[in-house]
């Protein structure tokens, strides 16, 4: 039974039965937790509806019930999506059997919250634990569930439902969807979802607010119309996978979040534009003297501006308070740009400038994910590049095996183990950018330090930006961080 509060009258509402159609363990977990059973339900059951008994017990439900859809994290069934009332007929209604730890017989899988499950309840896309720990670290998924790249199994019905369930949006990416998937759910026919017109779920309002807020913040997708089609050829063919040391020239307006950091007219570092009046760079690239620096946007050739280049003075420099120059710990800084006179913006609207998104979790991209680096660093000949170069690199796990105790929290490695791809001197502060399944780019790292440029066994070391999300947010505010956290 579900109590639906009436928003029009304080304390008012009605009790309704829950239909069996969409009833599952996620909803049963919510129902039991609502009744102060902290570990949720053992099973989601059904019972035959008895209309005559309902009359005798003075609990007249008029032979109708509502379908509910819960994610499992709600505090009450009233927070789930509730459909309009339908006639029960000669069918069953929902019932939950709440979890009883003393009734455990054999435990094949122990949830993080202490609840015990059988193995066939894990990695099936259903939150049986109530804390989703049974759907994490999965090598493959049961029950046609969709496996995210992070090893999380989500229910098959979440695929292409307009809501991101995988951190990288893999469940909403067309490339990941099997065309027969939807039809397979119901023998070739797509189930008609219950209508929701009578009861408005709080989650719907949250979704609408999120869509509105996301529309106000734009990041991670370059303006393709400004990318010039000039290609640089290497020995008669276009090369896209050589290292920055020796490099592949970018197109003049290709990397739209890349900035050049100029100190007293000398360009030795890069940075990444994250929106508003904010740029992220390495702490070792700056010092607390804003007047010494200028930030150049949409710069391609190092010694000469192009028609899309903007040069902006610096208002303030925020170096991470935990930065240690000797060890490169916390090698991150925020550059706050000077606003234009009588305006909130720091430069006029420029289609060749786009902000890169800031990641909110260190789990967004996994080892071996292909990302890109860019900068004006040293070439294979040992000279600084005169044009912006870029290359693809792979995220490398367990950085400690290369640099041992030199690796501190907030550091990560990327490159190729054979040394064929690397960043070098002059690339410092520049962006390591990873793209998710929806084509949105995130500032995953900042060029920090390394053993040697482009040598096997000495991958580049980067500041892990997601590790500093809260510090970045505390300075910039939510609206400048990322559209998925607006």
Coordinates of C-alpha atoms in Angstrom, one line a residue:
X1 CA 0.0 0.0 0.0
X2 CA 1.2 3.5 -0.9
X3 CA 0.2 6.8 0.8
X4 CA -0.1 9.6 -1.7
X5 CA 0.0 13.0 0.0
X6 CA -2.3 15.7 -1.3
X7 CA -0.4 18.9 -2.1
X8 CA -3.6 20.9 -1.8
X9 CA -4.2 20.1 1.9
X10 CA -1.7 19.8 4.7
X11 CA -1.7 16.2 6.0
X12 CA -4.2 15.1 3.5
X13 CA -3.9 12.3 0.9
X14 CA -5.0 8.8 0.1
X15 CA -3.9 5.2 0.4
X16 CA -3.6 3.3 -2.9
X17 CA -2.5 -0.2 -3.9
X18 CA 0.6 -0.8 -6.1
X19 CA 0.1 -2.8 -9.3
X20 CA 2.4 -5.8 -10.0
X21 CA 3.4 -4.7 -13.5
X22 CA 6.5 -2.6 -12.8
X23 CA 7.1 -3.9 -9.2
X24 CA 10.7 -5.0 -8.7
X25 CA 13.3 -5.3 -6.0
X26 CA 14.3 -1.6 -6.3
X27 CA 10.8 -0.5 -5.4
X28 CA 10.5 -3.2 -2.7
X29 CA 13.8 -1.9 -1.2
X30 CA 12.3 1.6 -1.0
X31 CA 9.0 0.3 0.5
X32 CA 10.9 -1.6 3.3
X33 CA 13.3 1.3 4.0
X34 CA 10.3 3.5 4.4
X35 CA 9.1 1.1 7.1
X36 CA 12.5 1.5 8.9
X37 CA 14.1 -1.7 7.5
X38 CA 17.5 -0.2 6.7
X39 CA 18.7 -3.0 4.4
X40 CA 15.6 -3.0 2.3
X41 CA 13.8 -6.0 0.9
X42 CA 14.6 -9.7 0.5
X43 CA 12.2 -10.0 -2.4
X44 CA 9.6 -8.2 -4.4
X45 CA 6.5 -10.4 -4.2
X46 CA 2.9 -10.2 -5.4
X47 CA -0.4 -11.3 -3.8
X48 CA -3.8 -11.9 -5.3
X49 CA -6.1 -8.9 -4.8
X50 CA -9.3 -9.7 -2.9
X51 CA -12.0 -7.1 -3.5
X52 CA -14.5 -8.6 -1.0
X53 CA -11.9 -8.7 1.8
X54 CA -11.0 -5.1 1.0
X55 CA -14.6 -4.2 1.7
X56 CA -14.8 -6.1 5.0
X57 CA -11.6 -4.4 6.2
X58 CA -13.0 -1.0 5.4
X59 CA -10.0 -0.4 3.1
X60 CA -11.9 0.3 -0.1
X61 CA -9.5 0.9 -3.0
X62 CA -12.3 0.9 -5.7
X63 CA -10.6 -2.0 -7.4
X64 CA -7.7 0.2 -8.7
X65 CA -4.0 0.4 -8.3
X66 CA -1.1 2.5 -9.5
X67 CA 2.2 1.4 -11.2
X68 CA 5.4 2.8 -9.8
X69 CA 8.9 3.0 -11.1
X70 CA 11.7 3.5 -8.5
X71 CA 15.5 3.8 -9.0
X72 CA 16.0 2.4 -5.5
X73 CA 17.6 5.4 -3.8
X74 CA 14.3 7.1 -3.0
X75 CA 13.3 7.6 0.7
X76 CA 9.7 6.7 0.1
X77 CA 7.5 5.3 -2.6
X78 CA 5.8 8.7 -3.0
X79 CA 9.1 9.9 -4.5
X80 CA 9.0 7.4 -7.3
X81 CA 7.4 7.9 -10.6
X82 CA 3.7 7.1 -10.1
X83 CA 1.3 6.2 -13.0
X84 CA -2.4 7.0 -13.2
X85 CA -4.8 4.5 -11.5
X86 CA -5.8 1.4 -13.5
X87 CA -8.4 -1.3 -12.8
X88 CA -6.8 -4.2 -11.0
X89 CA -9.1 -6.9 -12.3
X90 CA -8.5 -10.5 -11.6
X91 CA -4.8 -10.0 -11.0
X92 CA -2.2 -9.5 -8.3
X93 CA -0.9 -6.5 -6.5
X94 CA 2.5 -5.7 -5.1
X95 CA 3.9 -7.0 -1.8
X96 CA 7.4 -6.7 -0.3
X97 CA 9.2 -9.1 2.0
X98 CA 11.6 -7.1 4.1
X99 CA 15.2 -8.2 4.8
X100 CA 15.8 -10.1 8.0
X101 CA 19.5 -10.7 8.7
X102 CA 18.7 -13.4 11.3
X103 CA 17.1 -15.5 8.5
X104 CA 20.3 -15.7 6.5
X105 CA 21.2 -19.3 5.5
X106 CA 24.2 -18.9 3.2
X107 CA 25.8 -15.8 1.9
X108 CA 27.3 -15.8 -1.6
X109 CA 27.7 -12.0 -1.9
X110 CA 27.9 -9.4 0.9
X111 CA 26.8 -5.9 -0.1
X112 CA 28.6 -2.9 1.2
X113 CA 25.7 -2.2 3.5
X114 CA 25.9 -5.8 5.0
X115 CA 23.0 -7.3 3.1
X116 CA 23.4 -10.8 1.9
X117 CA 22.5 -11.9 -1.7
X118 CA 22.9 -14.9 -4.0
X119 CA 25.4 -14.6 -6.8
X120 CA 22.7 -14.6 -9.5
X121 CA 21.4 -11.3 -8.1
X122 CA 24.7 -9.5 -8.9
X123 CA 25.5 -7.8 -12.1
X124 CA 22.0 -8.1 -13.5
X125 CA 21.2 -4.4 -13.7
X126 CA 18.9 -4.5 -10.6
X127 CA 19.9 -2.8 -7.4
X128 CA 19.2 -5.7 -5.1
X129 CA 21.6 -4.4 -2.4
X130 CA 19.9 -1.1 -2.1
X131 CA 23.2 0.7 -2.3
X132 CA 24.0 -0.5 -5.9
X133 CA 27.2 -2.4 -4.7
X134 CA 25.9 -5.6 -6.4
X135 CA 26.1 -3.9 -9.8
X136 CA 29.7 -2.6 -9.5
X137 CA 33.0 -4.1 -10.6
X138 CA 31.3 -6.4 -13.1
X139 CA 33.2 -8.1 -15.9
X140 CA 29.9 -8.8 -17.7
X141 CA 26.2 -8.4 -17.1
X142 CA 23.3 -10.8 -16.7
X143 CA 19.7 -10.4 -17.8
X144 CA 20.5 -8.3 -20.9
X145 CA 21.7 -5.5 -18.6
X146 CA 24.0 -2.9 -20.1
X147 CA 27.6 -2.7 -18.9
X148 CA 29.2 0.7 -18.5
X149 CA 32.9 1.1 -19.2
X150 CA 33.3 1.7 -15.5
X151 CA 32.2 -1.9 -14.8
X152 CA 28.7 -0.9 -13.6
X153 CA 25.7 -2.9 -14.9
X154 CA 22.5 -0.8 -15.4
X155 CA 19.1 -2.2 -16.3
X156 CA 18.3 -2.7 -19.9
X157 CA 15.3 -0.3 -19.7
X158 CA 17.7 2.6 -18.9
X159 CA 19.3 2.4 -22.4
X160 CA 18.4 5.4 -24.5
X161 CA 15.8 6.6 -22.0
X162 CA 17.1 10.2 -22.1
X163 CA 18.9 10.0 -18.8
X164 CA 22.6 9.2 -18.3
X165 CA 23.1 6.2 -16.0
X166 CA 26.7 5.5 -17.0
X167 CA 29.2 8.1 -15.9
X168 CA 30.4 8.6 -19.5
X169 CA 26.9 8.5 -21.0
X170 CA 27.6 5.1 -22.7
X171 CA 23.9 4.0 -22.1
X172 CA 22.8 7.0 -24.2
X173 CA 25.3 6.6 -27.0
X174 CA 23.8 5.3 -30.3
X175 CA 27.1 3.5 -31.0
X176 CA 26.6 1.3 -28.0
X177 CA 23.0 0.3 -28.7
X178 CA 22.1 -3.1 -30.2
X179 CA 19.2 -2.4 -32.6
X180 CA 17.3 -5.6 -31.6
X181 CA 17.6 -4.7 -27.9
X182 CA 14.3 -2.9 -27.4
X183 CA 12.3 -5.4 -29.5
X184 CA 13.8 -8.3 -27.5
X185 CA 12.2 -7.0 -24.3
X186 CA 8.7 -8.1 -25.2
X187 CA 9.0 -10.6 -28.1
X188 CA 9.3 -8.0 -30.8
X189 CA 6.9 -5.5 -29.4
X190 CA 7.7 -2.4 -27.4
X191 CA 5.9 -2.3 -24.1
X192 CA 3.6 0.7 -23.7
X193 CA 4.6 2.6 -20.6
X194 CA 1.9 3.7 -18.1
X195 CA 0.7 7.3 -18.3
X196 CA 1.7 9.8 -15.7
X197 CA -0.8 12.7 -15.8
X198 CA -2.5 12.5 -12.4
X199 CA 0.6 12.2 -10.1
X200 CA 3.6 14.4 -10.8
X201 CA 6.9 12.8 -9.6
X202 CA 9.4 15.0 -7.8
X203 CA 12.0 13.5 -10.1
X204 CA 10.3 15.1 -13.1
X205 CA 10.7 18.5 -11.7
X206 CA 14.3 17.7 -11.0
X207 CA 14.8 16.6 -14.6
X208 CA 13.2 19.8 -15.9
X209 CA 15.4 21.9 -13.7
X210 CA 18.5 20.0 -14.8
X211 CA 17.7 20.4 -18.5
X212 CA 17.1 24.2 -17.9
X213 CA 20.4 24.6 -16.0
X214 CA 22.4 22.5 -18.5
X215 CA 21.1 24.7 -21.3
X216 CA 22.8 27.7 -19.6
X217 CA 26.2 26.1 -19.4
X218 CA 28.0 24.9 -22.5
X219 CA 31.3 23.1 -22.6
X220 CA 33.3 20.2 -24.1
X221 CA 32.0 20.4 -27.7
X222 CA 34.0 22.6 -30.1
X223 CA 32.3 24.9 -32.6
X224 CA 33.0 22.8 -35.7
X225 CA 32.1 25.7 -38.1
X226 CA 35.3 27.6 -37.1
X227 CA 37.7 24.7 -37.6
X228 CA 39.8 25.4 -40.6
X229 CA 40.3 22.5 -42.9
X230 CA 44.0 22.9 -43.4
X231 CA 45.9 19.6 -42.9
X232 CA 49.6 19.3 -42.4
X233 CA 51.1 16.3 -44.2
X234 CA 54.0 14.2 -43.0
X235 CA 55.9 12.5 -45.8
X236 CA 53.0 12.6 -48.2
X237 CA 50.3 11.4 -45.8
X238 CA 48.4 12.9 -42.8
X239 CA 49.7 11.6 -39.5
X240 CA 47.5 11.8 -36.4
X241 CA 49.3 9.6 -33.8
X242 CA 52.8 10.9 -33.6
X243 CA 54.1 12.4 -30.3
X244 CA 54.0 16.0 -29.4
X245 CA 57.8 15.7 -29.4
X246 CA 58.2 15.9 -33.1
X247 CA 54.6 16.7 -33.4
X248 CA 51.4 16.8 -35.4
X249 CA 50.2 20.4 -36.1
X250 CA 46.7 21.1 -35.1
X251 CA 44.3 22.9 -37.3
X252 CA 44.4 26.7 -36.6
X253 CA 41.2 26.7 -34.6
X254 CA 40.9 23.0 -33.7
X255 CA 41.7 22.9 -30.0
X256 CA 39.3 25.7 -28.8
X257 CA 40.0 25.4 -25.0
X258 CA 43.8 25.6 -25.4
X259 CA 45.3 28.8 -24.2
X260 CA 48.9 30.1 -24.2
X261 CA 50.2 31.6 -20.9
X262 CA 52.5 34.5 -21.6
X263 CA 54.8 35.9 -18.8
X264 CA 56.5 39.2 -19.8
X265 CA 56.0 38.4 -23.5
X266 CA 57.6 34.9 -23.1
X267 CA 55.4 31.9 -23.8
X268 CA 56.6 28.8 -21.8
X269 CA 53.3 27.3 -20.6
X270 CA 49.8 26.4 -21.7
X271 CA 46.5 26.2 -20.0
X272 CA 42.8 25.2 -20.5
X273 CA 39.8 27.5 -20.6
X274 CA 36.9 26.1 -18.4
X275 CA 34.3 28.9 -18.9
X276 CA 33.5 32.3 -17.7
X277 CA 36.7 34.1 -16.7
X278 CA 38.6 31.0 -15.6
X279 CA 41.6 29.2 -16.9
X280 CA 43.3 26.1 -15.4
X281 CA 47.1 25.6 -15.6
X282 CA 49.9 24.1 -13.6
X283 CA 51.0 25.8 -10.4
X284 CA 54.7 25.7 -11.4
X285 CA 53.8 27.8 -14.4
X286 CA 52.7 30.9 -12.4
X287 CA 53.5 33.1 -9.5
X288 CA 51.3 35.4 -7.5
X289 CA 51.9 38.5 -9.7
X290 CA 48.9 38.8 -12.1
X291 CA 50.3 41.9 -13.9
X292 CA 53.2 39.7 -15.2
X293 CA 50.8 37.5 -17.2
X294 CA 48.5 37.6 -20.2
X295 CA 46.4 34.7 -21.6
X296 CA 46.2 34.2 -25.3
X297 CA 43.1 32.4 -26.7
X298 CA 42.9 30.8 -30.1
X299 CA 46.6 31.1 -30.8
X300 CA 48.1 28.7 -33.4
X301 CA 51.4 30.0 -34.5
X302 CA 53.4 30.8 -31.4
X303 CA 55.0 34.1 -32.6
X304 CA 52.0 35.5 -34.5
X305 CA 48.4 36.1 -33.6
X306 CA 45.7 35.0 -36.1
X307 CA 42.4 36.7 -36.8
X308 CA 40.6 34.7 -34.1
X309 CA 43.2 35.3 -31.4
X310 CA 42.1 37.1 -28.2
X311 CA 44.6 38.4 -25.6
X312 CA 43.3 38.9 -22.1
X313 CA 45.0 40.4 -19.0
X314 CA 44.9 38.6 -15.7
X315 CA 42.9 39.7 -12.6
X316 CA 44.1 37.2 -10.1
X317 CA 46.1 33.9 -9.7
X318 CA 45.0 31.2 -7.3
X319 CA 47.7 28.7 -6.6
X320 CA 46.6 25.6 -4.8
X321 CA 47.5 26.1 -1.1
X322 CA 49.1 22.6 -0.9
X323 CA 51.4 23.1 -3.9
X324 CA 55.0 22.0 -3.2
X325 CA 57.6 23.1 -5.8
X326 CA 60.1 20.4 -4.9
X327 CA 57.7 17.4 -5.4
X328 CA 55.1 19.0 -7.8
X329 CA 52.4 18.0 -5.3
X330 CA 49.1 19.7 -6.0
X331 CA 50.5 21.2 -9.2
X332 CA 47.4 23.2 -10.2
X333 CA 46.4 26.8 -10.4
X334 CA 43.4 28.9 -11.4
X335 CA 43.8 32.1 -13.5
X336 CA 41.0 34.6 -13.1
X337 CA 40.8 36.9 -16.1
X338 CA 40.1 40.6 -16.1
X339 CA 36.6 41.6 -17.1
X340 CA 35.9 44.0 -20.0
X341 CA 34.9 47.5 -18.8
X342 CA 31.3 47.6 -17.6
X343 CA 30.8 44.0 -18.6
X344 CA 30.7 40.6 -16.9
X345 CA 32.6 38.9 -19.8
X346 CA 36.4 38.9 -20.2
X347 CA 36.4 38.9 -24.0
X348 CA 34.0 39.5 -26.8
X349 CA 32.0 36.5 -28.1
X350 CA 34.4 34.4 -30.1
X351 CA 33.2 31.2 -32.0
X352 CA 36.8 29.9 -32.0
X353 CA 36.8 29.7 -28.2
X354 CA 35.0 26.9 -26.3
X355 CA 35.3 25.8 -22.7
X356 CA 36.3 22.3 -21.8
X357 CA 34.2 20.5 -19.1
X358 CA 35.6 19.9 -15.6
X359 CA 35.2 16.2 -14.5
X360 CA 33.4 15.8 -11.1
X361 CA 34.6 12.2 -10.4
X362 CA 37.9 10.3 -10.8
X363 CA 36.0 7.3 -12.1
X364 CA 34.8 8.9 -15.3
X365 CA 37.5 7.5 -17.5
X366 CA 39.3 4.2 -17.1
X367 CA 42.9 3.0 -17.8
X368 CA 43.8 2.7 -21.5
X369 CA 41.2 5.3 -22.5
X370 CA 42.6 7.3 -25.4
X371 CA 42.9 11.0 -24.7
X372 CA 44.7 13.9 -26.3
X373 CA 47.5 16.3 -25.3
X374 CA 48.5 19.6 -26.9
X375 CA 51.0 22.4 -26.6
X376 CA 54.0 24.3 -28.0
X377 CA 56.6 22.1 -26.3
X378 CA 59.9 20.8 -27.6
X379 CA 60.1 18.8 -30.8
X380 CA 62.1 15.8 -31.6
X381 CA 65.0 18.1 -32.6
X382 CA 64.9 19.6 -29.1
X383 CA 63.5 22.9 -30.3
X384 CA 60.2 24.5 -29.1
X385 CA 57.4 24.1 -31.7
X386 CA 56.3 27.2 -33.5
X387 CA 52.7 25.9 -34.1
X388 CA 50.3 24.2 -31.7
X389 CA 50.9 20.4 -31.7
X390 CA 48.7 17.6 -30.5
X391 CA 48.8 13.8 -30.1
X392 CA 46.8 10.9 -28.7
X393 CA 47.9 9.2 -25.5
X394 CA 46.6 6.4 -23.3
X395 CA 45.7 6.6 -19.6
X396 CA 48.2 4.4 -17.7
X397 CA 47.3 2.6 -14.5
X398 CA 49.6 2.3 -11.4
X399 CA 51.9 5.2 -12.1
X400 CA 53.9 4.3 -9.0
X401 CA 55.6 1.4 -10.8
X402 CA 57.5 3.9 -12.9
X403 CA 58.2 6.7 -10.4
X404 CA 57.7 4.9 -7.0
X405 CA 57.3 7.3 -4.1
X406 CA 57.5 10.4 -6.3
X407 CA 53.8 9.8 -7.2
X408 CA 51.5 11.6 -4.8
X409 CA 47.7 11.8 -4.5
X410 CA 46.3 13.9 -7.4
X411 CA 49.0 12.7 -9.9
X412 CA 48.4 10.3 -12.8
X413 CA 50.3 9.0 -15.8
X414 CA 49.5 9.0 -19.6
X415 CA 51.4 8.3 -22.8
X416 CA 52.7 5.1 -24.3
X417 CA 54.9 2.7 -22.4
X418 CA 57.3 2.5 -25.4
X419 CA 57.8 6.3 -25.2
X420 CA 56.4 7.0 -28.7
X421 CA 53.9 9.5 -27.4
X422 CA 54.7 12.1 -24.7
X423 CA 54.5 15.7 -23.6
X424 CA 57.7 17.7 -23.0
X425 CA 59.2 21.0 -21.8
X426 CA 57.0 23.9 -22.9
X427 CA 53.8 21.9 -22.8
X428 CA 53.5 22.4 -19.0
X429 CA 50.1 23.6 -17.8
X430 CA 48.5 22.4 -21.0
X431 CA 45.4 20.1 -21.3
X432 CA 45.1 16.4 -21.3
X433 CA 41.6 16.0 -22.6
X434 CA 39.4 12.9 -22.7
X435 CA 36.1 12.5 -24.6
X436 CA 33.1 10.5 -23.4
X437 CA 30.7 8.4 -25.3
X438 CA 28.5 11.4 -26.1
X439 CA 31.3 13.3 -27.6
X440 CA 31.8 15.7 -24.6
X441 CA 35.4 16.5 -23.8
X442 CA 36.7 16.8 -20.2
X443 CA 39.9 18.3 -18.8
X444 CA 41.2 15.1 -17.3
X445 CA 44.8 16.2 -16.6
X446 CA 47.3 19.1 -16.7
X447 CA 50.8 18.6 -18.0
X448 CA 53.0 18.6 -14.9
X449 CA 56.3 16.7 -15.0
X450 CA 58.0 13.5 -16.2
X451 CA 61.3 11.6 -16.1
X452 CA 62.4 12.1 -19.7
X453 CA 60.6 13.2 -22.9
X454 CA 59.5 10.4 -25.1
X455 CA 61.6 7.6 -23.6
X456 CA 60.3 4.1 -22.8
X457 CA 59.5 3.6 -19.1
X458 CA 59.1 7.3 -18.4
X459 CA 55.4 8.3 -19.1
X460 CA 54.3 11.8 -18.6
X461 CA 52.9 12.7 -15.2
X462 CA 49.8 14.9 -15.1
X463 CA 47.8 16.6 -12.4
X464 CA 44.5 14.7 -12.0
X465 CA 41.9 17.5 -12.4
X466 CA 38.9 15.5 -11.0
X467 CA 40.9 15.1 -7.7
X468 CA 40.6 18.9 -7.3
X469 CA 37.0 19.3 -8.4
X470 CA 35.8 20.8 -5.1
X471 CA 38.7 23.2 -4.9
X472 CA 38.0 24.4 -8.5
X473 CA 34.3 24.7 -7.7
X474 CA 34.9 26.7 -4.5
X475 CA 36.6 29.4 -6.6
X476 CA 34.6 29.4 -9.8
X477 CA 31.1 28.4 -8.6
X478 CA 28.8 25.7 -9.9
X479 CA 27.8 27.5 -13.0
X480 CA 31.3 27.6 -14.4
X481 CA 32.4 24.0 -13.6
X482 CA 30.5 21.6 -15.8
X483 CA 27.0 21.3 -17.4
X484 CA 26.5 18.0 -15.5
X485 CA 26.9 19.7 -12.2
X486 CA 25.0 22.9 -12.8

